[in-house]
Coordinates of N, CA, C and O in Angstrom, one line a residue:
M1 N 129.8 85.8 133.0 CA 128.9 85.4 132.2 C 128.0 86.2 130.6 O 127.2 86.7 132.2
A2 N 127.7 86.2 130.2 CA 126.6 86.5 128.8 C 124.9 86.3 129.8 O 124.5 84.7 129.5
N3 N 123.9 87.1 129.7 CA 123.2 86.2 129.7 C 121.3 87.1 129.1 O 122.7 88.2 127.9
S4 N 121.1 86.4 128.0 CA 120.0 86.9 127.9 C 118.3 86.9 127.7 O 118.7 85.8 128.5
I5 N 117.4 87.5 127.9 CA 115.4 87.5 127.7 C 115.2 88.1 126.1 O 116.5 88.8 125.4
D6 N 114.6 87.6 125.7 CA 113.9 87.7 124.1 C 112.2 87.5 124.2 O 112.0 86.7 125.1
N7 N 112.1 88.7 124.1 CA 110.8 88.7 124.3 C 109.8 89.3 123.2 O 109.8 90.5 122.3
S8 N 108.9 89.2 123.6 CA 107.7 89.3 121.2 C 106.0 90.2 122.0 O 105.5 89.1 123.1
I9 N 105.5 90.7 121.2 CA 104.1 90.4 122.1 C 103.8 91.5 119.8 O 104.2 91.9 119.6
H10 N 102.2 90.7 120.1 CA 101.4 91.5 118.9 C 100.5 92.7 119.1 O 100.0 92.3 120.5
I11 N 101.0 93.7 118.9 CA 100.6 94.1 119.0 C 99.4 94.7 117.6 O 99.6 95.2 116.0
D12 N 98.1 95.1 117.4 CA 96.7 95.4 116.6 C 97.3 97.2 116.0 O 95.8 97.4 116.0
A13 N 97.8 96.9 115.5 CA 98.6 98.4 114.8 C 99.2 98.4 113.3 O 99.9 96.8 113.6
P14 N 99.3 98.6 112.7 CA 100.0 98.7 111.2 C 102.0 99.1 111.8 O 101.8 100.1 112.6
V15 N 102.6 97.9 111.1 CA 103.7 98.3 112.0 C 104.7 99.5 111.8 O 105.4 100.2 112.4
E16 N 104.4 100.7 110.6 CA 104.9 101.9 110.3 C 104.4 102.8 111.8 O 105.2 103.4 112.3
L17 N 102.8 102.6 112.2 CA 103.1 103.9 112.7 C 103.5 102.9 114.3 O 103.5 103.9 115.6
V18 N 104.5 101.8 114.9 CA 104.7 100.5 115.9 C 106.3 101.6 116.1 O 106.2 102.1 117.0
W19 N 106.4 101.7 114.3 CA 108.0 101.9 114.2 C 107.9 103.2 114.5 O 108.9 103.6 114.8
R20 N 107.3 104.3 113.9 CA 107.8 105.4 114.6 C 106.6 106.0 115.6 O 107.9 106.9 116.2
T21 N 106.4 105.1 116.3 CA 106.2 105.5 117.4 C 107.4 105.2 118.9 O 107.5 106.0 120.0
M22 N 107.6 104.4 118.2 CA 108.4 104.1 119.9 C 110.4 104.5 119.0 O 111.0 104.5 120.0
N23 N 110.4 104.8 118.2 CA 111.7 105.4 118.0 C 111.6 107.1 118.4 O 112.7 106.7 117.9
D24 N 110.7 107.5 118.6 CA 110.2 109.1 119.2 C 110.8 108.4 120.8 O 109.6 108.6 121.8
V25 N 112.0 109.1 121.6 CA 112.3 108.3 123.0 C 111.9 109.4 123.9 O 111.7 108.9 124.2
R26 N 111.3 110.8 123.2 CA 111.2 111.3 123.5 C 109.1 111.8 124.4 O 109.0 111.8 125.1
R27 N 109.2 110.5 124.1 CA 107.3 110.2 124.2 C 107.1 108.5 125.1 O 106.7 108.6 125.6
W28 N 108.5 108.5 126.2 CA 109.1 106.7 126.6 C 108.4 107.0 127.6 O 107.4 106.9 128.2
P29 N 108.6 108.4 128.5 CA 108.2 108.4 129.4 C 106.7 108.4 129.4 O 105.9 108.6 130.5
S30 N 106.1 108.8 128.8 CA 104.3 108.5 128.1 C 104.1 107.0 128.1 O 102.9 106.4 127.6
L31 N 105.0 106.7 127.5 CA 104.6 105.0 126.4 C 104.6 103.6 127.6 O 104.3 103.3 128.1
F32 N 105.7 103.9 128.5 CA 107.0 103.0 129.8 C 105.5 103.4 130.8 O 105.3 105.1 131.5
T33 N 106.1 102.8 132.1 CA 105.4 103.2 133.1 C 106.6 103.9 133.9 O 105.9 103.9 135.5
E34 N 107.4 103.3 133.2 CA 108.7 102.7 135.0 C 109.8 103.9 134.1 O 110.5 104.3 135.3
Y35 N 109.4 104.6 133.4 CA 110.1 106.0 133.6 C 109.5 107.1 133.7 O 108.8 107.2 133.2
A36 N 110.7 108.2 134.5 CA 110.0 108.9 134.7 C 110.4 110.7 134.0 O 109.1 112.0 134.3
S37 N 112.0 110.6 133.8 CA 111.9 111.7 132.2 C 112.9 110.8 131.2 O 113.5 110.0 131.5
I38 N 113.2 111.1 130.5 CA 114.6 111.1 129.1 C 114.4 112.4 129.1 O 114.1 113.7 128.3
E39 N 116.0 112.9 128.8 CA 116.5 114.1 128.1 C 117.5 113.9 127.1 O 118.8 112.3 127.2
V40 N 117.1 113.6 125.9 CA 117.2 114.0 124.5 C 119.7 114.8 124.6 O 119.6 116.2 124.8
L41 N 120.5 113.7 124.4 CA 121.8 114.8 125.2 C 122.5 115.3 123.5 O 122.8 116.3 122.8
H42 N 122.2 113.9 122.9 CA 122.4 113.7 121.0 C 122.0 113.5 120.0 O 121.8 112.5 120.1
E43 N 121.8 113.7 118.9 CA 121.1 113.4 117.8 C 122.0 113.6 116.7 O 122.4 115.0 116.2
E44 N 122.1 112.4 116.2 CA 122.9 112.8 114.6 C 122.9 110.9 113.4 O 122.6 110.9 114.1
G45 N 121.3 112.3 112.8 CA 121.1 110.7 111.6 C 120.5 109.4 112.6 O 119.2 110.5 113.1
T46 N 120.5 108.4 112.2 CA 119.4 108.0 112.5 C 120.2 107.3 114.3 O 119.3 106.7 114.7
T47 N 120.9 108.1 115.0 CA 121.5 107.8 116.2 C 121.7 109.1 117.6 O 121.1 109.8 116.9
V48 N 120.4 108.3 118.4 CA 120.5 109.8 119.7 C 120.6 108.8 120.8 O 120.9 107.8 120.8
R49 N 121.4 109.7 121.1 CA 122.3 109.2 122.7 C 121.5 110.0 123.9 O 120.7 111.5 123.9
F50 N 120.8 109.4 125.3 CA 119.7 109.8 125.4 C 119.8 109.4 127.0 O 120.5 108.9 127.8
R51 N 119.2 110.1 127.8 CA 119.8 109.7 129.4 C 118.0 109.2 129.8 O 117.0 110.6 129.7
L52 N 117.9 108.9 130.4 CA 116.4 108.1 130.8 C 116.3 107.8 132.2 O 117.7 107.3 133.0
T53 N 115.5 108.5 133.4 CA 115.7 108.0 134.4 C 114.3 107.9 134.9 O 113.3 108.2 133.9
M54 N 113.9 106.4 136.2 CA 113.0 105.6 136.5 C 112.2 106.5 137.1 O 112.7 106.8 138.5
V55 N 111.1 105.9 137.4 CA 110.0 106.5 138.6 C 111.4 105.6 140.3 O 112.0 104.2 139.8
P56 N 110.7 106.1 141.2 CA 111.7 105.9 142.0 C 111.5 104.1 142.3 O 110.3 104.2 142.3
D57 N 111.8 103.6 143.0 CA 111.8 101.8 143.0 C 110.6 101.8 144.4 O 111.0 102.8 145.1
P58 N 110.4 101.1 145.2 CA 109.1 100.3 146.1 C 110.0 101.3 147.5 O 109.7 101.8 148.1
D59 N 111.8 100.6 147.3 CA 112.5 101.1 147.9 C 113.2 102.9 147.8 O 114.1 103.6 148.9
G60 N 112.3 103.8 146.8 CA 113.1 105.2 147.2 C 114.1 105.5 146.1 O 115.1 106.7 145.4
T61 N 115.2 104.3 145.7 CA 116.3 104.5 144.7 C 115.6 104.4 142.8 O 114.9 103.8 142.5
V62 N 116.7 105.4 142.5 CA 116.2 105.8 141.1 C 117.2 105.9 140.7 O 118.7 106.8 140.4
W63 N 116.7 105.7 139.6 CA 118.3 104.6 138.7 C 118.6 105.4 137.6 O 116.4 105.4 136.7
S64 N 118.8 105.7 136.6 CA 119.5 106.1 135.7 C 120.6 106.1 135.0 O 121.9 106.0 135.6
W65 N 120.7 106.6 133.9 CA 121.7 106.2 133.1 C 121.3 106.6 131.7 O 120.3 107.3 131.3
V66 N 122.8 106.2 130.7 CA 122.5 107.3 129.3 C 122.8 105.8 128.3 O 123.8 104.9 128.4
S67 N 121.9 105.9 127.4 CA 121.6 105.4 126.1 C 121.8 105.9 125.0 O 121.6 106.8 125.0
E68 N 123.1 104.3 124.2 CA 123.0 105.5 122.0 C 121.8 104.2 122.4 O 121.8 103.1 122.3
R69 N 120.7 104.9 121.2 CA 119.9 104.5 120.3 C 120.1 103.8 118.6 O 120.4 105.9 118.7
T70 N 120.3 103.3 117.8 CA 120.4 103.8 116.7 C 119.6 102.2 115.6 O 119.6 101.6 116.1
W71 N 118.5 103.4 114.6 CA 117.7 102.6 113.6 C 118.0 101.8 112.2 O 118.7 103.1 112.1
D72 N 117.4 101.4 112.2 CA 117.4 101.1 111.1 C 116.0 100.6 110.1 O 115.4 100.1 110.5
D73 N 115.4 102.0 108.8 CA 113.9 102.2 108.6 C 114.0 101.3 108.0 O 112.5 100.4 108.0
A74 N 114.9 100.3 106.9 CA 115.1 99.2 106.3 C 114.3 98.1 106.7 O 113.6 97.6 105.9
T75 N 115.1 97.9 107.8 CA 114.7 96.2 108.2 C 114.1 96.5 109.3 O 113.7 95.6 109.6
K76 N 113.8 98.0 110.2 CA 112.7 97.7 111.1 C 113.5 97.4 112.5 O 112.7 96.6 112.7
S77 N 114.6 97.7 112.8 CA 114.6 97.3 113.4 C 116.6 98.6 114.4 O 116.4 99.8 113.8
S78 N 116.4 98.9 115.3 CA 117.5 98.8 116.2 C 118.4 98.9 117.1 O 117.7 96.9 118.0
R79 N 119.7 99.0 117.7 CA 120.4 98.7 118.4 C 119.9 99.5 119.8 O 120.1 100.8 118.8
A80 N 119.9 98.9 120.6 CA 121.3 100.5 121.9 C 122.0 100.0 122.2 O 121.7 98.7 122.5
H81 N 122.6 100.5 123.4 CA 123.2 100.0 124.7 C 123.6 101.5 125.5 O 123.1 102.4 125.3
R82 N 123.8 100.7 127.2 CA 124.4 101.2 127.5 C 125.5 102.2 127.3 O 126.3 101.3 127.3
V83 N 125.6 103.0 127.4 CA 126.7 104.3 127.6 C 127.2 104.3 129.4 O 128.6 104.1 129.6
E84 N 126.4 105.0 130.0 CA 126.8 104.1 131.9 C 126.3 103.2 132.2 O 124.8 103.5 131.8
T85 N 126.9 102.4 132.0 CA 126.7 100.9 132.3 C 126.2 100.5 133.5 O 125.2 99.9 133.8
G86 N 126.3 101.1 134.5 CA 125.6 101.6 136.0 C 126.4 100.2 136.7 O 127.1 99.7 136.4
P87 N 124.9 98.8 136.8 CA 125.5 97.8 137.8 C 125.5 96.3 136.6 O 126.1 95.6 136.9
F88 N 126.3 97.1 135.4 CA 126.2 96.0 134.0 C 127.4 96.3 134.2 O 127.1 97.6 134.0
E89 N 128.3 94.8 133.8 CA 129.2 95.5 132.6 C 128.9 95.5 131.0 O 129.4 96.6 130.9
Y90 N 128.1 95.6 131.5 CA 127.3 95.6 129.4 C 125.8 95.7 130.2 O 125.1 94.7 130.1
M91 N 125.1 96.1 128.2 CA 123.6 96.3 128.3 C 122.9 96.6 127.2 O 123.5 97.8 126.9
R92 N 123.2 95.2 126.1 CA 122.0 95.7 124.6 C 121.8 95.0 125.2 O 121.0 94.1 124.9
I93 N 120.3 96.0 123.8 CA 118.5 96.0 123.1 C 119.0 95.8 122.1 O 119.7 96.1 121.3
Y94 N 118.4 94.8 121.2 CA 117.9 94.3 120.4 C 116.5 94.9 120.2 O 115.5 94.7 120.4
W95 N 115.5 95.3 119.3 CA 114.8 95.5 119.3 C 113.9 95.6 117.3 O 115.0 95.7 116.5
D96 N 113.5 94.7 117.7 CA 112.5 94.2 115.4 C 111.0 94.3 115.9 O 110.7 93.9 116.3
F97 N 110.6 94.6 114.2 CA 109.3 94.8 114.3 C 109.0 94.2 112.7 O 109.9 94.7 111.8
R98 N 108.0 93.9 112.4 CA 107.3 92.9 111.8 C 106.3 93.3 111.3 O 105.1 93.0 112.4
S99 N 106.0 93.3 110.0 CA 104.4 93.5 110.1 C 104.1 91.2 110.0 O 104.1 91.0 109.9
E100 N 102.5 91.7 110.7 CA 102.2 90.3 110.7 C 100.7 90.2 110.9 O 100.3 91.2 111.7
G101 N 100.0 90.1 109.8 CA 98.3 90.3 109.8 C 98.5 91.8 109.4 O 99.6 92.2 108.7
E102 N 97.2 91.7 110.2 CA 97.4 93.3 109.9 C 97.7 94.5 110.9 O 98.1 95.0 110.8
G103 N 98.7 93.3 112.3 CA 98.9 94.1 113.1 C 100.8 94.1 112.6 O 101.6 94.0 112.1
T104 N 101.4 93.9 113.9 CA 102.9 94.8 114.5 C 103.8 93.2 115.2 O 103.0 92.9 116.4
L105 N 104.5 92.6 115.2 CA 105.2 91.3 115.7 C 106.4 92.5 116.1 O 107.5 93.2 115.8
M106 N 106.2 92.7 117.8 CA 107.1 93.5 118.0 C 108.1 92.8 119.5 O 108.0 92.2 120.8
R107 N 109.7 92.8 118.9 CA 110.7 92.2 120.4 C 111.7 93.2 120.3 O 112.4 93.8 119.1
W108 N 112.1 92.3 121.2 CA 113.1 93.2 121.8 C 114.1 91.4 122.8 O 113.1 91.4 123.3
R109 N 115.2 91.9 122.9 CA 115.7 90.9 123.0 C 117.3 91.1 123.6 O 117.5 92.4 123.0
Q110 N 117.3 91.8 125.0 CA 118.9 92.3 125.6 C 119.6 91.0 126.3 O 119.4 90.1 126.7
E111 N 120.3 91.7 125.2 CA 121.9 90.5 126.4 C 122.9 91.7 127.3 O 122.7 92.8 127.5
F112 N 122.9 91.0 128.5 CA 123.8 91.9 129.8 C 124.0 90.4 130.6 O 123.9 89.7 130.5
E113 N 124.7 91.3 131.4 CA 126.4 91.2 132.1 C 126.0 92.0 134.0 O 126.1 93.6 133.7
A114 N 125.8 92.1 134.7 CA 126.1 92.2 135.6 C 127.5 92.4 136.4 O 127.6 90.7 136.3
K115 N 127.8 93.9 137.2 CA 129.4 93.5 137.9 C 129.0 93.1 139.3 O 128.2 92.6 139.6
P116 N 129.8 91.8 139.4 CA 130.4 91.7 140.4 C 129.6 92.5 142.3 O 129.1 92.0 143.0
T117 N 129.7 93.6 141.5 CA 129.3 94.3 142.8 C 127.8 94.7 142.5 O 127.5 95.4 143.3
A118 N 127.1 94.4 141.8 CA 126.1 95.1 141.7 C 125.2 94.6 143.0 O 125.3 93.3 143.6
P119 N 123.9 94.2 143.0 CA 123.7 94.5 143.9 C 122.4 94.0 143.6 O 120.4 93.6 144.3
F120 N 122.2 92.1 143.0 CA 121.9 91.8 142.4 C 122.9 90.8 141.4 O 123.5 91.4 141.3
T121 N 121.9 89.4 141.5 CA 122.5 88.3 141.5 C 122.3 88.7 139.5 O 121.1 89.4 139.5
D122 N 123.1 88.0 138.5 CA 122.2 87.4 137.3 C 121.5 86.9 137.5 O 120.4 87.7 136.1
E123 N 121.3 86.3 138.1 CA 119.3 85.2 138.3 C 118.1 85.9 138.2 O 117.6 85.8 137.9
E124 N 118.5 87.2 139.8 CA 117.9 88.5 140.3 C 116.7 89.2 138.8 O 116.4 89.7 138.7
I125 N 118.6 89.8 138.6 CA 118.6 90.9 137.3 C 117.6 90.4 135.3 O 116.6 90.5 135.1
T126 N 117.5 89.0 136.2 CA 116.9 88.2 134.0 C 115.8 88.3 134.5 O 114.8 88.1 134.1
K127 N 115.2 87.6 135.9 CA 114.1 87.0 136.2 C 112.8 88.9 136.4 O 112.0 89.4 135.5
R128 N 113.6 89.9 137.0 CA 112.9 90.9 137.0 C 113.5 91.8 135.1 O 112.0 92.3 135.0
L129 N 114.2 91.4 134.6 CA 113.2 92.4 133.3 C 113.2 91.6 132.6 O 112.5 92.1 131.9
N130 N 112.3 90.1 132.5 CA 111.5 89.5 131.9 C 110.6 89.9 132.3 O 110.1 89.6 131.5
D131 N 110.5 89.9 133.8 CA 108.6 89.9 134.4 C 108.6 91.2 133.3 O 107.5 91.4 133.7
N132 N 109.2 92.8 134.0 CA 109.6 94.2 133.6 C 108.6 94.0 132.1 O 107.9 94.7 131.6
T133 N 109.9 93.6 130.8 CA 109.6 94.0 130.3 C 108.2 92.7 129.9 O 107.2 93.9 128.4
A134 N 107.8 92.1 130.3 CA 105.9 91.6 129.8 C 105.2 92.8 129.7 O 104.5 92.7 129.1
I135 N 106.0 93.4 131.1 CA 103.9 94.8 131.8 C 104.8 95.6 130.6 O 103.8 96.2 130.3
Q136 N 105.7 96.1 130.4 CA 106.7 97.2 129.6 C 104.6 96.6 128.1 O 104.6 97.3 126.8
Q137 N 105.4 96.0 127.6 CA 105.2 95.6 126.5 C 103.9 95.6 126.1 O 103.0 95.7 125.4
A138 N 103.3 94.9 127.5 CA 100.8 94.8 127.2 C 100.9 96.5 127.2 O 99.9 96.5 127.7
V139 N 101.4 97.1 128.3 CA 101.6 99.1 128.6 C 101.1 98.9 127.0 O 100.1 99.7 126.7
I140 N 102.8 99.3 126.3 CA 102.5 99.8 125.1 C 101.7 99.4 123.8 O 100.9 99.9 123.2
K141 N 101.4 98.4 124.2 CA 100.0 97.5 122.9 C 99.1 98.0 123.0 O 98.4 98.7 122.3
E142 N 98.7 98.5 124.4 CA 97.5 98.9 124.8 C 97.7 100.2 124.7 O 96.7 100.7 124.1
K143 N 98.3 101.0 124.6 CA 98.3 102.3 124.0 C 98.3 102.8 123.0 O 98.0 102.8 121.6
I144 N 99.5 101.7 122.2 CA 99.3 101.8 120.4 C 98.9 101.7 119.9 O 97.5 102.5 119.1
E145 N 97.3 100.5 120.5 CA 96.5 100.1 119.8 C 95.6 101.1 119.8 O 94.8 101.3 119.0
R146 N 95.2 102.5 120.3 CA 94.8 102.9 121.2 C 94.9 103.6 120.1 O 93.4 105.0 119.4
I147 N 95.9 104.7 120.0 CA 96.1 105.7 118.7 C 95.8 104.9 117.3 O 94.9 105.8 116.6
A148 N 95.6 103.8 117.6 CA 95.2 103.3 115.6 C 94.3 102.9 115.6 O 93.4 103.5 114.5
L149 N 93.2 103.3 116.8 CA 92.4 103.4 117.1 C 91.5 104.5 116.4 O 90.1 104.5 116.7
G150 N 92.7 105.5 116.4 CA 91.7 107.1 117.1 C 91.5 107.5 118.1 O 90.7 108.9 117.8
G151 N 92.2 106.5 118.9 CA 92.1 107.9 120.6 C 92.8 108.7 120.9 O 94.2 109.2 120.0
A152 N 92.9 108.7 121.3 CA 93.5 109.9 122.2 C 95.1 109.9 122.1 O 95.4 108.7 122.0
E153 N 95.5 110.7 122.3 CA 97.2 110.9 121.9 C 97.2 110.2 123.5 O 96.3 110.5 124.7
I154 N 98.5 109.5 123.7 CA 98.5 108.9 124.9 C 100.2 109.5 125.5 O 99.9 110.4 125.4
G155 N 98.9 109.5 126.9 CA 99.2 109.6 128.3 C 99.4 109.3 129.6 O 100.5 108.2 129.0
R156 N 100.3 109.5 130.1 CA 100.9 108.4 131.6 C 99.5 107.5 131.6 O 98.1 108.1 132.2
K157 N 100.1 106.1 132.2 CA 99.0 105.2 132.5 C 97.7 105.2 131.6 O 96.8 105.3 131.6

């Protein structure tokens, strides 16, 4: 059974800045509080394949997987999917960025299905992803707005 979540946030920064920052996957451990590291495995044109490793869960579990992301400068959109699906049958993420007033509306849509052997139910992971997406989008908003105001380059937390 397919599951999906859809989350958006308004960032008080120009769309070009938000777009450029979010497509620089090497910066993600500084943008997101959940990622410990990233390793770029392959880049070609507007597609990048990379390994993400998360910070440990409270129980010490460290999650890691390979994803592939392709972006389209003309539409300010990107799509990604997990190459190593782990506990998911599939995980797809669609990112859209659009000018809204003086800022940018950043929207993330995720489609996924947990494997029957996953350590969580579809309902549990849907709630966790929804809750965490809101947290990460708020953190990213704050960091990019600081850059837009001429503040220091982003760093951890």
